Amino acid sequence: MKLELGYILIKDIQFSNVSKVENGTLFVNQDEIKALVLEDENIASCELDLARPGESIRITPVKDVIEPRVKVEGTGSIFPGTLNKVETVGNGKTHVLKGCAVVTAGKVVGFQEGIIDMVGEGAKYTPFSQLNNLVLVMNPVDGLKPHEHEKSLRMAGLKVAAHIGELARNLTPCETEVFETPSISEGIKMYPNLPRVAYVQMLQSQGLLHDTYVYGVDAKQTLSTLIYPTEIMDGAIISGNCVSACDKNTTYHHLNNPVVHDLFAEHGKTLNFVCTILTNENVFLMDKERSSDWSAKLSEMLGLDGVIISQEGFGNPDTDLIMNCKKIEAKGVKTVIITDEYAGRDGKSQSLADADAAADAVVTGGNANEVVVLPKLDKVIGSLDWVDTCAGGFDGSLAKDGTITVEIQAITGATNELGFNKLSAR
């Protein structure tokens, strides 16, 4: 499978009468976007706002972040099985509006949504402070159930991102990258002396607003399976999560998964990047056993020498992480796990809810219980009335002077378990 990504670099974002990309600026017609969002009868109102790097702006509560992309060659369309019909993606050419994002916000769906600060202390913890953001502040009709509310916000964000992505269809990319995964038999012939490595990506699928979708299917309904890494770059995986903001994998994270990118960078040099194994995170023990058994079985069938395993979430999913690790290690396949920690505000508590001696190669995204003081900013996009009750907040988090004291758990992407952040620990 071969995919060429063409990057159109966005340096600014502005509202305009005409939606277009010109000289590195993304121009957005507000009425056009609002009309698109309000096609959903469950959304009562939609207001648009802009947030650029360095501006004194706080966005909260954040539901999802999505990068605009469009397929210009090859099979399928962006976000297959969700916005478009089910066709295998990950091939041909895709254009990316790099440097911008669509951010969904508005009335909180679940208490585990987050904060993006565009400047100051909070901006240091989130990669999204470096993007030119189009923010959709959406509120549902009265009486809407939480799962219906979540779906409406999710679909609105994807529709707007795909709509804006279309602006890049006929543009000439500033830069291009090519990613290619040979078939398993071809890979063995091409790189007989390199270690065979795969990426085991654990998808949050515990339900109750903890959901991830693969080609439009809720991951909790699936068994562990194989996927070409380039399919992920075309939107085969999207977020439907309202999990803790710090380690939520937004749709932007999936599209730009750094584990996939780093393995491609070493493919054919220090390792043979065989494929990605998707597995889910479950609630019940029987389901955890089934999924981890299959991850280990696939690792053995593929004749792997090593895997990288990433997690999403904490607590209950720690058990899935350790099960995958120890079962794959038992097959003779070396593992590295990527997680974050909830080690208490003093850093002295047990970092993970589960452990095993086989987990002896660990990369951490930092301690989500670390406390930070966020200064008052000039503008809030969204609402602050939920801050005291958010995951990472507490009674009194929002001070009278406008400062916010929270655990970094409340900051979107702060301890991301794909390594898409700036924190680690020793």
Tab-separated table of N, CA and C in Angstrom, residues 271-395:
chain	number	residue	atom	x	y	z
A	271	LEU	N	14.712	-1.311	10.629
A	271	LEU	CA	13.659	-2.288	10.890
A	271	LEU	C	12.769	-2.457	9.667
A	272	ASN	N	11.990	-3.519	9.689
A	272	ASN	CA	10.984	-3.792	8.663
A	272	ASN	C	9.614	-3.569	9.297
A	273	PHE	N	8.976	-2.434	8.971
A	273	PHE	CA	7.663	-2.084	9.524
A	273	PHE	C	6.608	-2.909	8.800
A	274	VAL	N	6.113	-3.943	9.462
A	274	VAL	CA	5.259	-4.940	8.828
A	274	VAL	C	3.821	-4.453	8.668
A	275	CYS	N	3.218	-3.924	9.745
A	275	CYS	CA	1.813	-3.509	9.691
A	275	CYS	C	1.413	-2.929	11.035
A	276	THR	N	0.170	-2.519	11.121
A	276	THR	CA	-0.436	-2.130	12.395
A	276	THR	C	-1.472	-3.181	12.791
A	277	ILE	N	-1.439	-3.574	14.052
A	277	ILE	CA	-2.443	-4.466	14.631
A	277	ILE	C	-3.361	-3.615	15.494
A	278	LEU	N	-4.646	-3.569	15.138
A	278	LEU	CA	-5.615	-2.837	15.937
A	278	LEU	C	-6.246	-3.782	16.957
A	279	THR	N	-6.306	-3.337	18.201
A	279	THR	CA	-6.977	-4.115	19.230
A	279	THR	C	-7.759	-3.153	20.112
A	280	ASN	N	-8.780	-3.658	20.786
A	280	ASN	CA	-9.635	-2.754	21.558
A	280	ASN	C	-9.399	-2.879	23.057
A	281	GLU	N	-9.834	-1.853	23.776
A	281	GLU	CA	-9.791	-1.825	25.231
A	281	GLU	C	-11.208	-2.070	25.728
A	282	ASN	N	-11.346	-3.029	26.606
A	282	ASN	CA	-12.679	-3.473	27.002
A	282	ASN	C	-12.915	-3.306	28.490
A	283	VAL	N	-14.138	-3.548	28.909
A	283	VAL	CA	-14.515	-3.417	30.310
A	283	VAL	C	-14.448	-4.759	31.036
A	284	PHE	N	-14.982	-5.817	30.395
A	284	PHE	CA	-15.094	-7.110	31.061
A	284	PHE	C	-13.853	-7.965	30.824
A	285	LEU	N	-13.536	-8.786	31.816
A	285	LEU	CA	-12.322	-9.600	31.768
A	285	LEU	C	-12.311	-10.523	30.554
A	286	MET	N	-13.432	-11.166	30.259
A	286	MET	CA	-13.487	-12.093	29.135
A	286	MET	C	-13.118	-11.380	27.825
A	287	ASP	N	-13.617	-10.154	27.661
A	287	ASP	CA	-13.312	-9.399	26.445
A	287	ASP	C	-11.848	-8.982	26.401
A	288	LYS	N	-11.286	-8.633	27.534
A	288	LYS	CA	-9.872	-8.281	27.598
A	288	LYS	C	-9.002	-9.483	27.210
A	289	GLU	N	-9.380	-10.652	27.751
A	289	GLU	CA	-8.619	-11.870	27.445
A	289	GLU	C	-8.686	-12.179	25.947
A	290	ARG	N	-9.870	-12.058	25.372
A	290	ARG	CA	-10.049	-12.367	23.951
A	290	ARG	C	-9.190	-11.446	23.076
A	291	SER	N	-9.280	-10.160	23.326
A	291	SER	CA	-8.564	-9.205	22.485
A	291	SER	C	-7.051	-9.350	22.609
A	292	SER	N	-6.562	-9.522	23.831
A	292	SER	CA	-5.115	-9.666	24.015
A	292	SER	C	-4.613	-11.004	23.488
A	293	ASP	N	-5.429	-12.052	23.592
A	293	ASP	CA	-5.068	-13.340	22.981
A	293	ASP	C	-4.856	-13.170	21.474
A	294	TRP	N	-5.779	-12.429	20.846
A	294	TRP	CA	-5.688	-12.251	19.395
A	294	TRP	C	-4.481	-11.395	19.014
A	295	SER	N	-4.173	-10.373	19.792
A	295	SER	CA	-2.990	-9.555	19.508
A	295	SER	C	-1.729	-10.415	19.541
A	296	ALA	N	-1.648	-11.264	20.561
A	296	ALA	CA	-0.485	-12.144	20.675
A	296	ALA	C	-0.440	-13.161	19.539
A	297	LYS	N	-1.607	-13.706	19.193
A	297	LYS	CA	-1.677	-14.690	18.112
A	297	LYS	C	-1.245	-14.081	16.781
A	298	LEU	N	-1.721	-12.876	16.485
A	298	LEU	CA	-1.341	-12.213	15.235
A	298	LEU	C	0.147	-11.894	15.218
A	299	SER	N	0.696	-11.495	16.345
A	299	SER	CA	2.131	-11.210	16.422
A	299	SER	C	2.953	-12.453	16.114
A	300	GLU	N	2.487	-13.593	16.611
A	300	GLU	CA	3.172	-14.863	16.352
A	300	GLU	C	3.014	-15.280	14.892
A	301	MET	N	1.808	-15.156	14.342
A	301	MET	CA	1.551	-15.558	12.963
A	301	MET	C	2.365	-14.733	11.970
A	302	LEU	N	2.594	-13.467	12.290
A	302	LEU	CA	3.351	-12.585	11.406
A	302	LEU	C	4.860	-12.763	11.542
A	303	GLY	N	5.274	-13.590	12.481
A	303	GLY	CA	6.702	-13.817	12.668
A	303	GLY	C	7.443	-12.572	13.104
A	304	LEU	N	6.844	-11.817	13.995
A	304	LEU	CA	7.426	-10.548	14.419
A	304	LEU	C	8.584	-10.750	15.384
A	305	ASP	N	9.491	-9.784	15.338
A	305	ASP	CA	10.592	-9.745	16.313
A	305	ASP	C	10.290	-8.754	17.429
A	306	GLY	N	9.501	-7.738	17.123
A	306	GLY	CA	9.193	-6.735	18.131
A	306	GLY	C	7.920	-5.993	17.803
A	307	VAL	N	7.291	-5.416	18.839
A	307	VAL	CA	6.118	-4.568	18.642
A	307	VAL	C	6.220	-3.360	19.566
A	308	ILE	N	5.610	-2.277	19.124
A	308	ILE	CA	5.354	-1.127	19.987
A	308	ILE	C	3.858	-1.140	20.292
A	309	ILE	N	3.502	-1.000	21.566
A	309	ILE	CA	2.107	-1.026	21.990
A	309	ILE	C	1.759	0.334	22.584
A	310	SER	N	0.714	0.973	22.076
A	310	SER	CA	0.267	2.236	22.660
A	310	SER	C	-1.098	2.062	23.293
A	311	GLN	N	-1.363	2.892	24.286
A	311	GLN	CA	-2.576	2.820	25.088
A	311	GLN	C	-3.380	4.107	24.901
A	312	GLU	N	-4.673	4.072	25.222
A	312	GLU	CA	-5.452	5.294	25.352
A	312	GLU	C	-6.277	5.204	26.622
A	313	GLY	N	-6.114	6.201	27.481
A	313	GLY	CA	-6.809	6.194	28.748
A	313	GLY	C	-5.934	5.662	29.871
A	314	PHE	N	-6.553	5.415	31.013
A	314	PHE	CA	-5.793	4.962	32.185
A	314	PHE	C	-6.716	4.166	33.095
A	315	GLY	N	-6.136	3.540	34.112
A	315	GLY	CA	-6.938	2.756	35.055
A	315	GLY	C	-7.318	1.428	34.449
A	316	ASN	N	-8.593	1.239	34.128
A	316	ASN	CA	-9.058	-0.012	33.538
A	316	ASN	C	-8.243	-0.415	32.298
A	317	PRO	N	-7.940	0.501	31.355
A	317	PRO	CA	-7.143	0.117	30.174
A	317	PRO	C	-5.712	-0.307	30.483
A	318	ASP	N	-5.221	0.024	31.698
A	318	ASP	CA	-3.873	-0.437	32.063
A	318	ASP	C	-3.801	-1.960	32.049
A	319	THR	N	-4.919	-2.605	32.396
A	319	THR	CA	-4.947	-4.068	32.383
A	319	THR	C	-4.839	-4.599	30.957
A	320	ASP	N	-5.546	-3.980	30.011
A	320	ASP	CA	-5.414	-4.383	28.602
A	320	ASP	C	-3.979	-4.211	28.129
A	321	LEU	N	-3.364	-3.096	28.517
A	321	LEU	CA	-1.983	-2.817	28.116
A	321	LEU	C	-1.036	-3.907	28.607
A	322	ILE	N	-1.142	-4.248	29.879
A	322	ILE	CA	-0.236	-5.249	30.447
A	322	ILE	C	-0.536	-6.644	29.902
A	323	MET	N	-1.818	-6.956	29.681
A	323	MET	CA	-2.158	-8.248	29.068
A	323	MET	C	-1.536	-8.377	27.685
A	324	ASN	N	-1.665	-7.338	26.872
A	324	ASN	CA	-1.052	-7.369	25.542
A	324	ASN	C	0.448	-7.547	25.652
A	325	CYS	N	1.064	-6.813	26.544
A	325	CYS	CA	2.522	-6.875	26.702
A	325	CYS	C	2.992	-8.273	27.094
A	326	LYS	N	2.426	-8.808	28.171
A	326	LYS	CA	2.957	-10.076	28.676
A	326	LYS	C	2.632	-11.255	27.745
A	327	LYS	N	1.479	-11.224	27.073
A	327	LYS	CA	1.130	-12.319	26.166
A	327	LYS	C	1.992	-12.280	24.895
A	328	ILE	N	2.260	-11.079	24.394
A	328	ILE	CA	3.111	-10.972	23.200
A	328	ILE	C	4.540	-11.334	23.545
A	329	GLU	N	5.013	-10.895	24.703
A	329	GLU	CA	6.358	-11.284	25.156
A	329	GLU	C	6.465	-12.801	25.295
A	330	ALA	N	5.383	-13.440	25.752
A	330	ALA	CA	5.392	-14.897	25.925
A	330	ALA	C	5.522	-15.629	24.599
A	331	LYS	N	5.201	-14.953	23.488
A	331	LYS	CA	5.369	-15.529	22.153
A	331	LYS	C	6.794	-15.330	21.631
A	332	GLY	N	7.661	-14.732	22.440
A	332	GLY	CA	9.035	-14.503	22.015
A	332	GLY	C	9.232	-13.213	21.248
A	333	VAL	N	8.247	-12.324	21.341
A	333	VAL	CA	8.298	-11.044	20.626
A	333	VAL	C	8.562	-9.931	21.639
A	334	LYS	N	9.607	-9.144	21.419
A	334	LYS	CA	9.957	-8.063	22.327
A	334	LYS	C	8.948	-6.922	22.215
A	335	THR	N	8.649	-6.286	23.346
A	335	THR	CA	7.670	-5.215	23.354
A	335	THR	C	8.233	-3.934	23.974
A	336	VAL	N	7.725	-2.821	23.471
A	336	VAL	CA	7.878	-1.521	24.125
A	336	VAL	C	6.475	-0.968	24.295
A	337	ILE	N	6.133	-0.533	25.505
A	337	ILE	CA	4.798	0.014	25.722
A	337	ILE	C	4.872	1.528	25.921
A	338	ILE	N	3.840	2.223	25.401
A	338	ILE	CA	3.729	3.666	25.585
A	338	ILE	C	2.482	3.936	26.410
A	339	THR	N	2.655	4.684	27.490
A	339	THR	CA	1.554	4.970	28.400
A	339	THR	C	1.738	6.369	28.953
A	340	ASP	N	0.896	6.748	29.919
A	340	ASP	CA	1.202	7.892	30.762
A	340	ASP	C	0.987	7.442	32.195
A	341	GLU	N	1.088	8.357	33.134
A	341	GLU	CA	1.038	7.967	34.539
A	341	GLU	C	0.012	8.791	35.302
A	342	TYR	N	-0.596	8.148	36.274
A	342	TYR	CA	-1.423	8.835	37.261
A	342	TYR	C	-0.808	8.500	38.611
A	343	ALA	N	0.265	9.205	38.909
A	343	ALA	CA	1.125	8.864	40.036
A	343	ALA	C	0.912	9.766	41.242
A	344	GLY	N	-0.220	10.486	41.255
A	344	GLY	CA	-0.467	11.403	42.356
A	344	GLY	C	0.238	12.727	42.129
A	345	ARG	N	-0.246	13.744	42.815
A	345	ARG	CA	0.312	15.077	42.600
A	345	ARG	C	1.762	15.178	43.056
A	346	ASP	N	2.169	14.301	43.985
A	346	ASP	CA	3.569	14.293	44.414
A	346	ASP	C	4.414	13.305	43.623
A	347	GLY	N	3.775	12.574	42.693
A	347	GLY	CA	4.501	11.628	41.860
A	347	GLY	C	4.918	10.354	42.552
A	348	LYS	N	4.388	10.089	43.746
A	348	LYS	CA	4.870	8.960	44.538
A	348	LYS	C	3.918	7.765	44.542
A	349	SER	N	2.770	7.897	43.910
A	349	SER	CA	1.822	6.778	43.879
A	349	SER	C	2.158	5.812	42.752
A	350	GLN	N	1.509	4.631	42.765
A	350	GLN	CA	1.719	3.660	41.696
A	350	GLN	C	1.260	4.258	40.376
A	351	SER	N	2.129	4.201	39.352
A	351	SER	CA	1.871	4.906	38.095
A	351	SER	C	0.765	4.265	37.277
A	352	LEU	N	0.711	2.933	37.266
A	352	LEU	CA	-0.279	2.196	36.486
A	352	LEU	C	-1.109	1.317	37.414
A	353	ALA	N	-2.322	1.026	36.982
A	353	ALA	CA	-3.204	0.195	37.800
A	353	ALA	C	-2.837	-1.282	37.722
A	354	ASP	N	-1.969	-1.650	36.793
A	354	ASP	CA	-1.546	-3.034	36.628
A	354	ASP	C	-0.059	-3.038	36.280
A	355	ALA	N	0.592	-4.156	36.483
A	355	ALA	CA	2.031	-4.248	36.206
A	355	ALA	C	2.414	-5.701	35.974
A	356	ASP	N	3.551	-5.891	35.310
A	356	ASP	CA	4.084	-7.232	35.097
A	356	ASP	C	5.575	-7.102	34.785
A	357	ALA	N	6.340	-8.108	35.167
A	357	ALA	CA	7.787	-8.064	34.939
A	357	ALA	C	8.140	-8.000	33.466
A	358	ALA	N	7.228	-8.469	32.601
A	358	ALA	CA	7.496	-8.431	31.158
A	358	ALA	C	7.515	-7.003	30.627
A	359	ALA	N	6.880	-6.081	31.346
A	359	ALA	CA	6.824	-4.678	30.909
A	359	ALA	C	8.073	-3.945	31.389
A	360	ASP	N	9.200	-4.294	30.748
A	360	ASP	CA	10.478	-3.737	31.183
A	360	ASP	C	11.038	-2.709	30.200
A	361	ALA	N	10.246	-2.329	29.203
A	361	ALA	CA	10.633	-1.274	28.264
A	361	ALA	C	9.422	-0.359	28.100
A	362	VAL	N	9.442	0.778	28.787
A	362	VAL	CA	8.262	1.637	28.905
A	362	VAL	C	8.624	3.070	28.523
A	363	VAL	N	7.793	3.654	27.683
A	363	VAL	CA	7.886	5.081	27.379
A	363	VAL	C	6.670	5.757	28.001
A	364	THR	N	6.889	6.841	28.740
A	364	THR	CA	5.786	7.519	29.413
A	364	THR	C	5.591	8.920	28.862
A	365	GLY	N	4.322	9.327	28.812
A	365	GLY	CA	3.988	10.678	28.372
A	365	GLY	C	3.891	11.663	29.510
A	366	GLY	N	4.277	11.253	30.728
A	366	GLY	CA	4.263	12.155	31.867
A	366	GLY	C	3.180	11.814	32.872
A	367	ASN	N	3.178	12.545	33.979
A	367	ASN	CA	2.259	12.325	35.083
A	367	ASN	C	1.071	13.273	34.966
A	368	ALA	N	-0.099	12.721	34.693
A	368	ALA	CA	-1.298	13.526	34.463
A	368	ALA	C	-1.785	14.230	35.718
A	369	ASN	N	-1.311	13.811	36.903
A	369	ASN	CA	-1.744	14.442	38.150
A	369	ASN	C	-0.930	15.682	38.508
A	370	GLU	N	0.062	16.008	37.715
A	370	GLU	CA	0.831	17.228	37.960
A	370	GLU	C	-0.111	18.430	37.920
A	371	VAL	N	0.058	19.353	38.853
A	371	VAL	CA	-0.827	20.515	38.957
A	371	VAL	C	-0.179	21.726	38.298
A	372	VAL	N	-0.996	22.489	37.580
A	372	VAL	CA	-0.516	23.676	36.887
A	372	VAL	C	-1.523	24.806	37.107
A	373	VAL	N	-1.019	26.023	37.150
A	373	VAL	CA	-1.875	27.201	37.278
A	373	VAL	C	-1.925	27.900	35.925
A	374	LEU	N	-3.129	28.013	35.383
A	374	LEU	CA	-3.337	28.637	34.082
A	374	LEU	C	-3.791	30.082	34.305
A	375	PRO	N	-3.084	31.056	33.763
A	375	PRO	CA	-3.462	32.446	33.999
A	375	PRO	C	-4.768	32.813	33.309
A	376	LYS	N	-5.404	33.868	33.789
A	376	LYS	CA	-6.586	34.378	33.104
A	376	LYS	C	-6.169	34.869	31.724
A	377	LEU	N	-6.951	34.522	30.705
A	377	LEU	CA	-6.682	34.980	29.351
A	377	LEU	C	-7.768	35.972	28.931
A	378	ASP	N	-7.481	36.731	27.887
A	378	ASP	CA	-8.372	37.817	27.484
A	378	ASP	C	-9.710	37.319	26.952
A	379	LYS	N	-9.715	36.115	26.368
A	379	LYS	CA	-10.921	35.643	25.700
A	379	LYS	C	-11.122	34.159	25.964
A	380	VAL	N	-12.365	33.779	26.200
A	380	VAL	CA	-12.733	32.369	26.332
A	380	VAL	C	-13.684	32.012	25.201
A	381	ILE	N	-13.326	30.992	24.431
A	381	ILE	CA	-14.224	30.439	23.418
A	381	ILE	C	-14.858	29.200	24.032
A	382	GLY	N	-16.157	29.265	24.249
A	382	GLY	CA	-16.852	28.187	24.943
A	382	GLY	C	-17.359	28.674	26.274
A	383	SER	N	-17.062	27.927	27.344
A	383	SER	CA	-17.588	28.260	28.668
A	383	SER	C	-16.673	27.736	29.758
A	384	LEU	N	-16.592	28.492	30.875
A	384	LEU	CA	-15.783	28.076	32.023
A	384	LEU	C	-16.631	27.475	33.145
A	385	ASP	N	-17.949	27.398	32.960
A	385	ASP	CA	-18.815	27.027	34.074
A	385	ASP	C	-18.709	25.561	34.481
A	386	TRP	N	-17.912	24.791	33.751
A	386	TRP	CA	-17.786	23.359	34.055
A	386	TRP	C	-16.428	23.016	34.667
A	387	VAL	N	-15.517	24.010	34.784
A	387	VAL	CA	-14.115	23.740	35.108
A	387	VAL	C	-13.955	23.051	36.454
A	388	ASP	N	-14.717	23.458	37.460
A	388	ASP	CA	-14.558	22.854	38.787
A	388	ASP	C	-14.917	21.374	38.818
A	389	THR	N	-15.705	20.919	37.848
A	389	THR	CA	-16.154	19.526	37.845
A	389	THR	C	-15.506	18.686	36.756
A	390	CYS	N	-14.589	19.248	36.000
A	390	CYS	CA	-13.939	18.473	34.939
A	390	CYS	C	-12.926	17.507	35.530
A	391	ALA	N	-12.552	16.482	34.766
A	391	ALA	CA	-11.509	15.552	35.194
A	391	ALA	C	-10.191	16.315	35.287
A	392	GLY	N	-9.632	16.354	36.485
A	392	GLY	CA	-8.422	17.138	36.727
A	392	GLY	C	-8.706	18.410	37.493
A	393	GLY	N	-10.002	18.787	37.568
A	393	GLY	CA	-10.399	19.960	38.327
A	393	GLY	C	-10.913	19.586	39.705
A	394	PHE	N	-11.300	20.601	40.472
A	394	PHE	CA	-11.816	20.375	41.815
A	394	PHE	C	-12.574	21.631	42.245
A	395	ASP	N	-13.310	21.544	43.334
A	395	ASP	CA	-14.060	22.694	43.828
A	395	ASP	C	-13.087	23.829	44.122
